[in-house]
């Protein structure tokens, strides 16, 4: 299971980090499309650890643009709907 935590990452000079425990740290100041990009980027690191940084960047940008162009926007918590695997 992947978990996401938020904290300021300015000292690390990154927008996001993924650790070997399956935790993604995102800079709490991220907004909008950049938030989506970094979330996808760090998730890909966990799902495909063998991929190079360049491959992860390329894939994360493609996925971000697809999702963003479909008008995905981050909203506040709403009524949760189950995913295809039955989880919330």
XYZ file of C-alpha atoms in Angstrom:
88
model
C 0.000 0.000 0.000
C 1.276 3.442 -0.921
C 0.738 6.300 1.515
C 1.097 10.014 0.838
C 2.345 12.481 3.413
C 2.827 16.218 3.117
C 5.658 18.360 4.412
C 7.819 21.222 3.218
C 10.711 19.808 1.208
C 12.598 23.027 0.488
C 15.721 21.906 2.357
C 15.845 18.744 0.234
C 15.412 20.904 -2.916
C 12.774 18.557 -4.336
C 9.004 18.635 -4.825
C 8.550 15.012 -3.804
C 10.254 11.887 -2.496
C 9.343 8.204 -2.423
C 10.917 5.890 0.132
C 11.382 2.132 0.163
C 8.553 1.760 2.705
C 5.974 2.894 0.123
C 5.596 6.405 1.507
C 5.449 9.361 -0.835
C 6.343 12.745 0.629
C 4.966 15.710 -1.296
C 5.812 19.322 -0.655
C 2.791 20.787 1.096
C 2.995 23.916 -1.083
C 2.226 22.052 -4.323
C -0.973 23.053 -6.094
C -2.907 22.133 -9.202
C -1.222 20.512 -12.149
C 2.225 20.463 -10.512
C 0.770 18.555 -7.533
C -0.686 15.976 -9.918
C 2.601 15.692 -11.826
C 4.708 15.084 -8.737
C 2.186 12.656 -7.219
C 2.227 10.595 -10.418
C 6.018 10.884 -10.681
C 6.670 9.575 -7.170
C 4.040 6.848 -7.557
C 5.781 5.647 -10.712
C 9.070 5.434 -8.802
C 7.416 3.012 -6.390
C 5.629 0.989 -9.069
C 8.595 0.808 -11.472
C 11.778 1.060 -9.390
C 13.876 -0.258 -12.283
C 13.005 2.722 -14.507
C 15.512 5.533 -14.889
C 14.727 9.061 -13.749
C 14.366 10.137 -17.388
C 11.830 7.364 -18.037
C 9.867 8.327 -14.919
C 9.853 12.000 -15.926
C 8.641 11.170 -19.431
C 5.863 8.868 -18.214
C 4.739 11.220 -15.453
C 4.429 14.144 -17.860
C 2.418 12.075 -20.356
C 0.063 10.797 -17.644
C -0.284 14.246 -16.069
C -1.235 15.833 -19.367
C -3.745 13.092 -20.183
C -5.457 13.341 -16.801
C -5.315 17.167 -16.693
C -6.659 17.525 -20.237
C -9.604 15.353 -19.206
C -10.338 18.145 -16.721
C -9.267 16.272 -13.601
C -8.952 18.689 -10.713
C -8.232 18.000 -7.077
C -11.270 18.590 -4.901
C -11.894 18.426 -1.199
C -13.024 15.110 0.260
C -16.309 13.961 -1.176
C -18.398 10.863 -0.733
C -16.020 8.036 -1.496
C -16.771 5.577 -4.265
C -15.206 2.139 -4.445
C -12.479 1.461 -6.998
C -12.596 -1.466 -9.398
C -10.859 -3.704 -6.856
C -13.499 -2.916 -4.232
C -11.331 -0.634 -2.089
C -12.273 2.902 -1.153
